[in-house]
PDB file of C-alpha atoms in Angstrom:
ATOM      1  CA  MET I   1     -18.706 -20.315   6.050  1.00 81.00           C
ATOM      2  CA  SER I   2     -20.554 -16.984   6.424  1.00 89.00           C
ATOM      3  CA  PRO I   3     -20.219 -14.165   4.043  1.00 90.00           C
ATOM      4  CA  GLY I   4     -18.243 -11.852   6.368  1.00 92.00           C
ATOM      5  CA  LEU I   5     -15.901 -15.254   7.719  1.00 91.00           C
ATOM      6  CA  ARG I   6     -15.403 -15.419   4.055  1.00 92.00           C
ATOM      7  CA  LYS I   7     -14.688 -11.860   2.982  1.00 94.00           C
ATOM      8  CA  LEU I   8     -12.009 -12.105   5.892  1.00 95.00           C
ATOM      9  CA  ALA I   9     -10.368 -15.654   4.569  1.00 94.00           C
ATOM     10  CA  LEU I  10     -10.439 -13.633   1.643  1.00 94.00           C
ATOM     11  CA  THR I  11      -8.873 -10.771   2.499  1.00 96.00           C
ATOM     12  CA  ALA I  12      -6.299 -12.678   4.366  1.00 97.00           C
ATOM     13  CA  HIS I  13      -5.322 -14.853   1.149  1.00 97.00           C
ATOM     14  CA  VAL I  14      -5.422 -11.768  -1.155  1.00 96.00           C
ATOM     15  CA  VAL I  15      -2.693  -9.895   1.308  1.00 97.00           C
ATOM     16  CA  THR I  16      -0.407 -12.918   1.876  1.00 97.00           C
ATOM     17  CA  SER I  17      -0.592 -14.410  -1.546  1.00 95.00           C
ATOM     18  CA  VAL I  18       0.223 -10.532  -2.932  1.00 95.00           C
ATOM     19  CA  GLY I  19       3.144  -9.803  -0.252  1.00 96.00           C
ATOM     20  CA  PHE I  20       4.461 -13.507  -0.452  1.00 97.00           C
ATOM     21  CA  PRO I  21       5.857 -12.751  -4.595  1.00 96.00           C
ATOM     22  CA  GLY I  22       6.504  -9.362  -3.087  1.00 97.00           C
ATOM     23  CA  ALA I  23       8.911 -10.494  -0.341  1.00 97.00           C
ATOM     24  CA  VAL I  24      10.620 -12.839  -2.776  1.00 97.00           C
ATOM     25  CA  ALA I  25      11.209 -10.232  -5.193  1.00 98.00           C
ATOM     26  CA  CYS I  26      13.060  -8.303  -2.337  1.00 98.00           C
ATOM     27  CA  PHE I  27      15.074 -11.671  -1.874  1.00 98.00           C
ATOM     28  CA  LEU I  28      15.962 -11.794  -5.592  1.00 98.00           C
ATOM     29  CA  VAL I  29      17.150  -8.159  -5.503  1.00 98.00           C
ATOM     30  CA  LEU I  30      19.365  -8.956  -2.401  1.00 98.00           C
ATOM     31  CA  ALA I  31      20.705 -12.081  -4.081  1.00 97.00           C
ATOM     32  CA  ILE I  32      21.447 -10.089  -7.350  1.00 97.00           C
ATOM     33  CA  VAL I  33      23.629  -7.367  -5.058  1.00 97.00           C
ATOM     34  CA  GLY I  34      25.244 -10.165  -3.463  1.00 95.00           C
ATOM     35  CA  VAL I  35      26.427 -11.565  -6.357  1.00 95.00           C
ATOM     36  CA  VAL I  36      27.600  -8.136  -8.121  1.00 95.00           C
ATOM     37  CA  THR I  37      29.122  -6.469  -5.127  1.00 93.00           C
ATOM     38  CA  ARG I  38      32.896  -6.742  -4.298  1.00 90.00           C
ATOM     39  CA  ASP I  39      31.856  -4.795  -1.148  1.00 93.00           C
ATOM     40  CA  MET I  40      32.488  -7.286   1.829  1.00 93.00           C
ATOM     41  CA  ASP I  41      30.256  -4.605   4.343  1.00 94.00           C
ATOM     42  CA  VAL I  42      27.544  -5.101   1.677  1.00 95.00           C
ATOM     43  CA  ILE I  43      28.098  -8.647   1.496  1.00 94.00           C
ATOM     44  CA  ARG I  44      28.262  -9.496   5.316  1.00 94.00           C
ATOM     45  CA  ALA I  45      24.558  -7.336   5.497  1.00 96.00           C
ATOM     46  CA  VAL I  46      23.053  -8.915   2.279  1.00 97.00           C
ATOM     47  CA  TYR I  47      23.288 -12.603   3.173  1.00 96.00           C
ATOM     48  CA  PRO I  48      22.502 -12.070   6.488  1.00 97.00           C
ATOM     49  CA  ALA I  49      19.376  -9.595   5.601  1.00 97.00           C
ATOM     50  CA  MET I  50      18.348 -12.534   3.153  1.00 98.00           C
ATOM     51  CA  ALA I  51      18.364 -15.499   5.987  1.00 97.00           C
ATOM     52  CA  VAL I  52      16.258 -13.186   8.160  1.00 97.00           C
ATOM     53  CA  LEU I  53      13.788 -12.209   5.451  1.00 98.00           C
ATOM     54  CA  ALA I  54      13.396 -15.497   4.367  1.00 97.00           C
ATOM     55  CA  TRP I  55      12.456 -17.008   7.717  1.00 97.00           C
ATOM     56  CA  LEU I  56      10.399 -14.409   8.965  1.00 98.00           C
ATOM     57  CA  VAL I  57       8.794 -12.776   6.056  1.00 98.00           C
ATOM     58  CA  ILE I  58       8.775 -15.231   3.131  1.00 97.00           C
ATOM     59  CA  VAL I  59       8.385 -18.827   4.870  1.00 97.00           C
ATOM     60  CA  PRO I  60       5.302 -17.690   7.133  1.00 97.00           C
ATOM     61  CA  LEU I  61       4.118 -16.026   3.808  1.00 97.00           C
ATOM     62  CA  CYS I  62       4.381 -19.202   2.092  1.00 97.00           C
ATOM     63  CA  PHE I  63       2.640 -20.884   4.549  1.00 96.00           C
ATOM     64  CA  ALA I  64       0.121 -18.469   5.477  1.00 97.00           C
ATOM     65  CA  THR I  65      -0.913 -18.129   1.201  1.00 96.00           C
ATOM     66  CA  LEU I  66      -1.277 -21.698   1.338  1.00 96.00           C
ATOM     67  CA  ILE I  67      -3.082 -22.004   4.475  1.00 96.00           C
ATOM     68  CA  THR I  68      -5.729 -18.836   4.044  1.00 96.00           C
ATOM     69  CA  GLY I  69      -5.934 -20.257  -0.045  1.00 96.00           C
ATOM     70  CA  ILE I  70      -7.034 -23.781   1.377  1.00 96.00           C
ATOM     71  CA  VAL I  71      -9.848 -22.199   3.483  1.00 95.00           C
ATOM     72  CA  SER I  72     -11.050 -19.650   1.203  1.00 94.00           C
ATOM     73  CA  SER I  73     -11.423 -22.355  -1.753  1.00 94.00           C
ATOM     74  CA  LEU I  74     -13.066 -24.925   0.986  1.00 94.00           C
ATOM     75  CA  GLY I  75     -15.388 -21.881   2.178  1.00 91.00           C
ATOM     76  CA  THR I  76     -16.727 -21.018  -1.205  1.00 90.00           C
ATOM     77  CA  ASN I  77     -18.185 -22.551  -4.034  1.00 88.00           C
ATOM     78  CA  TRP I  78     -14.926 -22.209  -6.035  1.00 92.00           C
ATOM     79  CA  GLY I  79     -13.914 -25.597  -3.824  1.00 94.00           C
ATOM     80  CA  LEU I  80     -10.089 -26.948  -3.404  1.00 95.00           C
ATOM     81  CA  LEU I  81     -10.479 -29.653  -6.368  1.00 95.00           C
ATOM     82  CA  ARG I  82     -13.396 -28.194  -8.498  1.00 95.00           C
ATOM     83  CA  TYR I  83     -12.049 -26.006 -10.756  1.00 96.00           C
ATOM     84  CA  TYR I  84      -8.912 -26.659 -12.538  1.00 96.00           C
ATOM     85  CA  TRP I  85      -7.320 -22.862 -11.881  1.00 96.00           C
ATOM     86  CA  VAL I  86      -7.413 -23.858  -8.268  1.00 96.00           C
ATOM     87  CA  VAL I  87      -5.844 -26.918  -8.435  1.00 96.00           C
ATOM     88  CA  VAL I  88      -3.253 -25.586 -10.608  1.00 96.00           C
ATOM     89  CA  LYS I  89      -2.203 -22.809  -8.099  1.00 96.00           C
ATOM     90  CA  LEU I  90      -2.684 -25.679  -5.422  1.00 95.00           C
ATOM     91  CA  LEU I  91      -0.381 -27.420  -7.220  1.00 94.00           C
ATOM     92  CA  ILE I  92       2.238 -24.281  -7.675  1.00 93.00           C
ATOM     93  CA  THR I  93       2.491 -23.590  -4.067  1.00 93.00           C
ATOM     94  CA  VAL I  94       2.799 -26.815  -2.270  1.00 95.00           C
ATOM     95  CA  PRO I  95       6.084 -27.220  -4.327  1.00 92.00           C
ATOM     96  CA  SER I  96       6.724 -24.065  -3.963  1.00 91.00           C
ATOM     97  CA  ALA I  97       6.604 -24.589  -0.118  1.00 94.00           C
ATOM     98  CA  LEU I  98       8.939 -27.356  -0.222  1.00 94.00           C
ATOM     99  CA  ILE I  99      11.481 -25.681  -2.655  1.00 92.00           C
ATOM    100  CA  LEU I 100      11.418 -22.873  -0.340  1.00 94.00           C
ATOM    101  CA  LEU I 101      12.541 -25.565   2.688  1.00 94.00           C
ATOM    102  CA  VAL I 102      14.939 -26.685   0.692  1.00 92.00           C
ATOM    103  CA  HIS I 103      16.653 -23.577  -0.058  1.00 91.00           C
ATOM    104  CA  MET I 104      16.738 -22.620   3.622  1.00 94.00           C
ATOM    105  CA  ARG I 105      19.723 -24.703   3.978  1.00 93.00           C
ATOM    106  CA  PRO I 106      21.947 -22.755   1.382  1.00 93.00           C
ATOM    107  CA  ILE I 107      20.357 -19.236   2.717  1.00 95.00           C
ATOM    108  CA  GLU I 108      21.939 -20.343   6.333  1.00 94.00           C
ATOM    109  CA  PHE I 109      25.174 -21.551   4.680  1.00 93.00           C
ATOM    110  CA  MET I 110      25.056 -17.886   2.988  1.00 94.00           C
ATOM    111  CA  ALA I 111      24.568 -16.050   5.927  1.00 95.00           C
ATOM    112  CA  ASP I 112      27.650 -17.888   8.087  1.00 93.00           C
ATOM    113  CA  ALA I 113      30.054 -17.782   4.735  1.00 93.00           C
ATOM    114  CA  ALA I 114      29.429 -13.687   4.716  1.00 93.00           C
ATOM    115  CA  LEU I 115      29.765 -13.794   8.374  1.00 92.00           C
ATOM    116  CA  ALA I 116      33.266 -15.144   8.425  1.00 91.00           C
ATOM    117  CA  ASN I 117      33.976 -13.200   5.302  1.00 83.00           C
ATOM    118  CA  MET I 118      33.121 -15.434   2.357  1.00 78.00           C
ATOM    119  CA  SER I 119      35.588 -18.225   3.291  1.00 73.00           C
ATOM    120  CA  GLY I 120      34.053 -21.324   2.040  1.00 68.00           C
ATOM    121  CA  GLU I 121      34.068 -23.312  -1.077  1.00 72.00           C
ATOM    122  CA  ASN I 122      31.366 -23.314  -3.492  1.00 74.00           C
ATOM    123  CA  LEU I 123      30.250 -19.712  -2.960  1.00 87.00           C
ATOM    124  CA  GLY I 124      29.809 -18.534  -6.447  1.00 88.00           C
ATOM    125  CA  GLU I 125      27.882 -21.585  -7.238  1.00 87.00           C
ATOM    126  CA  VAL I 126      25.565 -21.204  -4.064  1.00 90.00           C
ATOM    127  CA  GLN I 127      25.080 -17.332  -5.000  1.00 93.00           C
ATOM    128  CA  LEU I 128      23.983 -17.891  -8.507  1.00 92.00           C
ATOM    129  CA  GLN I 129      21.670 -20.668  -6.974  1.00 90.00           C
ATOM    130  CA  LEU I 130      19.908 -18.261  -4.504  1.00 94.00           C
ATOM    131  CA  VAL I 131      19.756 -15.872  -7.606  1.00 95.00           C
ATOM    132  CA  LEU I 132      18.371 -18.492 -10.193  1.00 93.00           C
ATOM    133  CA  ALA I 133      15.641 -20.206  -7.492  1.00 93.00           C
ATOM    134  CA  SER I 134      14.507 -17.113  -6.526  1.00 95.00           C
ATOM    135  CA  GLY I 135      13.835 -15.508  -9.507  1.00 96.00           C
ATOM    136  CA  ALA I 136      12.141 -18.640 -10.716  1.00 94.00           C
ATOM    137  CA  ALA I 137       9.520 -17.998  -7.560  1.00 95.00           C
ATOM    138  CA  VAL I 138       8.953 -14.554  -8.823  1.00 96.00           C
ATOM    139  CA  LEU I 139       7.623 -15.851 -11.785  1.00 95.00           C
ATOM    140  CA  VAL I 140       5.895 -18.725 -10.785  1.00 94.00           C
ATOM    141  CA  LEU I 141       4.303 -16.703  -8.052  1.00 95.00           C
ATOM    142  CA  VAL I 142       2.958 -13.845 -10.665  1.00 96.00           C
ATOM    143  CA  VAL I 143       1.516 -16.908 -12.533  1.00 95.00           C
ATOM    144  CA  ALA I 144      -0.453 -17.929  -9.854  1.00 95.00           C
ATOM    145  CA  THR I 145      -1.322 -14.282  -8.939  1.00 95.00           C
ATOM    146  CA  ALA I 146      -2.720 -14.331 -12.549  1.00 96.00           C
ATOM    147  CA  LEU I 147      -4.628 -17.672 -12.210  1.00 95.00           C
ATOM    148  CA  SER I 148      -6.652 -16.047  -9.458  1.00 95.00           C
ATOM    149  CA  VAL I 149      -7.023 -12.937 -11.504  1.00 95.00           C
ATOM    150  CA  TYR I 150      -8.157 -14.568 -14.904  1.00 96.00           C
ATOM    151  CA  LYS I 151      -9.610 -17.578 -13.453  1.00 95.00           C
ATOM    152  CA  PRO I 152      -9.554 -19.668 -16.830  1.00 95.00           C
ATOM    153  CA  ARG I 153     -12.642 -21.590 -17.486  1.00 91.00           C
ATOM    154  CA  GLY I 154     -12.629 -25.465 -16.555  1.00 93.00           C
ATOM    155  CA  LEU I 155     -14.288 -28.049 -14.625  1.00 94.00           C
ATOM    156  CA  THR I 156     -12.681 -30.805 -13.163  1.00 94.00           C
ATOM    157  CA  PRO I 157     -14.549 -34.186 -13.555  1.00 93.00           C
ATOM    158  CA  TYR I 158     -14.888 -34.205  -9.863  1.00 93.00           C
ATOM    159  CA  GLY I 159     -16.235 -30.312  -9.920  1.00 93.00           C
ATOM    160  CA  ALA I 160     -18.596 -31.460 -12.486  1.00 92.00           C
ATOM    161  CA  ARG I 161     -19.773 -34.423 -10.747  1.00 91.00           C
ATOM    162  CA  LYS I 162     -20.451 -32.204  -7.549  1.00 89.00           C
ATOM    163  CA  LEU I 163     -22.336 -29.281 -10.033  1.00 89.00           C
ATOM    164  CA  ASP I 164     -24.747 -32.334 -10.920  1.00 89.00           C
ATOM    165  CA  GLU I 165     -25.355 -33.289  -7.578  1.00 88.00           C
ATOM    166  CA  GLN I 166     -25.891 -29.939  -6.103  1.00 85.00           C
ATOM    167  CA  ARG I 167     -28.733 -29.260  -9.329  1.00 86.00           C
ATOM    168  CA  SER I 168     -30.061 -32.896  -8.455  1.00 88.00           C
ATOM    169  CA  GLN I 169     -31.074 -31.243  -5.416  1.00 83.00           C
ATOM    170  CA  ILE I 170     -32.752 -28.241  -6.636  1.00 72.00           C
TER     171      ILE I 170
ATOM    172  CA  MET A   1     -11.869 -15.775  -5.309  1.00 46.00           C
ATOM    173  CA  SER A   2     -14.763 -13.322  -5.325  1.00 44.00           C
ATOM    174  CA  GLU A   3     -16.821 -14.786  -7.778  1.00 44.00           C
ATOM    175  CA  GLN A   4     -18.939 -17.708  -7.145  1.00 46.00           C
ATOM    176  CA  GLY A   5     -18.715 -20.485  -9.735  1.00 46.00           C
ATOM    177  CA  SER A   6     -18.435 -18.448 -12.959  1.00 48.00           C
ATOM    178  CA  GLU A   7     -19.693 -22.255 -14.770  1.00 49.00           C
ATOM    179  CA  SER A   8     -23.087 -22.566 -13.016  1.00 47.00           C
ATOM    180  CA  GLY A   9     -25.578 -21.787 -15.284  1.00 46.00           C
ATOM    181  CA  ARG A  10     -23.792 -22.553 -18.345  1.00 49.00           C
ATOM    182  CA  GLY A  11     -24.951 -25.814 -19.165  1.00 49.00           C
ATOM    183  CA  PRO A  12     -23.479 -26.498 -22.454  1.00 47.00           C
ATOM    184  CA  LEU A  13     -20.426 -24.206 -21.675  1.00 51.00           C
ATOM    185  CA  ARG A  14     -20.258 -26.779 -18.592  1.00 51.00           C
ATOM    186  CA  ARG A  15     -20.278 -29.878 -20.097  1.00 50.00           C
ATOM    187  CA  LEU A  16     -17.993 -28.814 -22.693  1.00 49.00           C
ATOM    188  CA  SER A  17     -15.433 -27.452 -20.541  1.00 51.00           C
ATOM    189  CA  ALA A  18     -15.617 -30.920 -18.006  1.00 56.00           C
ATOM    190  CA  GLY A  19     -16.002 -33.169 -21.077  1.00 62.00           C
ATOM    191  CA  ARG A  20     -12.193 -33.059 -21.554  1.00 83.00           C
ATOM    192  CA  THR A  21      -8.947 -30.735 -19.976  1.00 89.00           C
ATOM    193  CA  PRO A  22      -8.692 -27.454 -21.382  1.00 94.00           C
ATOM    194  CA  THR A  23      -6.101 -26.566 -23.427  1.00 94.00           C
ATOM    195  CA  TRP A  24      -4.269 -24.155 -20.998  1.00 94.00           C
ATOM    196  CA  VAL A  25      -4.291 -26.890 -18.481  1.00 94.00           C
ATOM    197  CA  LYS A  26      -2.374 -29.036 -21.051  1.00 95.00           C
ATOM    198  CA  LEU A  27       0.149 -26.636 -22.163  1.00 94.00           C
ATOM    199  CA  PHE A  28       0.403 -25.545 -17.876  1.00 93.00           C
ATOM    200  CA  GLY A  29       1.147 -29.358 -17.466  1.00 94.00           C
ATOM    201  CA  LEU A  30       3.860 -29.756 -20.925  1.00 95.00           C
ATOM    202  CA  ALA A  31       5.611 -26.575 -19.356  1.00 94.00           C
ATOM    203  CA  ALA A  32       6.019 -27.901 -15.846  1.00 93.00           C
ATOM    204  CA  VAL A  33       7.216 -31.376 -17.566  1.00 95.00           C
ATOM    205  CA  ALA A  34       9.723 -29.476 -19.688  1.00 95.00           C
ATOM    206  CA  VAL A  35      10.927 -27.256 -16.806  1.00 91.00           C
ATOM    207  CA  ILE A  36      11.517 -30.568 -14.482  1.00 91.00           C
ATOM    208  CA  VAL A  37      13.326 -32.275 -17.544  1.00 93.00           C
ATOM    209  CA  LEU A  38      15.141 -29.292 -18.233  1.00 90.00           C
ATOM    210  CA  PHE A  39      16.221 -28.827 -14.414  1.00 86.00           C
ATOM    211  CA  PHE A  40      16.987 -32.952 -13.863  1.00 87.00           C
ATOM    212  CA  ALA A  41      19.093 -32.732 -17.553  1.00 89.00           C
ATOM    213  CA  LEU A  42      21.043 -29.410 -16.553  1.00 85.00           C
ATOM    214  CA  HIS A  43      21.638 -31.543 -12.726  1.00 81.00           C
ATOM    215  CA  PHE A  44      22.938 -34.679 -14.302  1.00 83.00           C
ATOM    216  CA  ALA A  45      24.867 -33.057 -16.966  1.00 82.00           C
ATOM    217  CA  GLY A  46      26.654 -30.992 -14.029  1.00 77.00           C
ATOM    218  CA  LEU A  47      25.562 -27.432 -15.443  1.00 73.00           C
ATOM    219  CA  ALA A  48      22.578 -26.904 -12.876  1.00 70.00           C
ATOM    220  CA  PRO A  49      23.993 -24.567  -9.883  1.00 66.00           C
ATOM    221  CA  VAL A  50      23.157 -26.702  -7.211  1.00 65.00           C
ATOM    222  CA  SER A  51      25.418 -26.827  -4.165  1.00 60.00           C
ATOM    223  CA  HIS A  52      25.818 -30.725  -3.010  1.00 55.00           C
ATOM    224  CA  GLN A  53      28.627 -29.502  -0.284  1.00 56.00           C
ATOM    225  CA  ILE A  54      25.960 -28.090   1.824  1.00 58.00           C
TER     226      ILE A  54
END
């Protein structure tokens, strides 16, 4: 990958991977407001807004983070499986994307229930689920961001083998 | 990912870290396993707020 292209991929990755926890934090705030408020007008506004935020911002950012991260790592010497911090970030992001998709159903459910004046069973349970899941997601994404900044030491066995191959070619 | 391969050119250090899994990775793995076990324990105890009716 050329230096210009590498910087473009890195910029896209930084923008999406920093925006992702920010968008989830906004979702968390809305989820908390939905739980604590007794105002039906606020509830009718909050849950459909959460569904829009999730479909149009969080899901796209999640997959953009994953794709730009893979492109950035494969286009540089960091590689995708050479350093533990990159592998751990991948292991955080892929399950996060899957868990996010699983949670789209309760998000849609709550948006529909809010528009129907909160008629339905177990709404409190679903509301709490959305708060806890988005709170956990913010924590996990902050850990992923910290890994990118600190880049803790550690080559994987594959990374060590690749480095030895590169050295033997010099 | 702006810095390129920080461990290249540090032979002894690289061998040290390549030979064994770093402590932070072990701790991270333990924490992940603990969270998963806790989630399923709460789930089967009926305490995890997971909606089954949806």
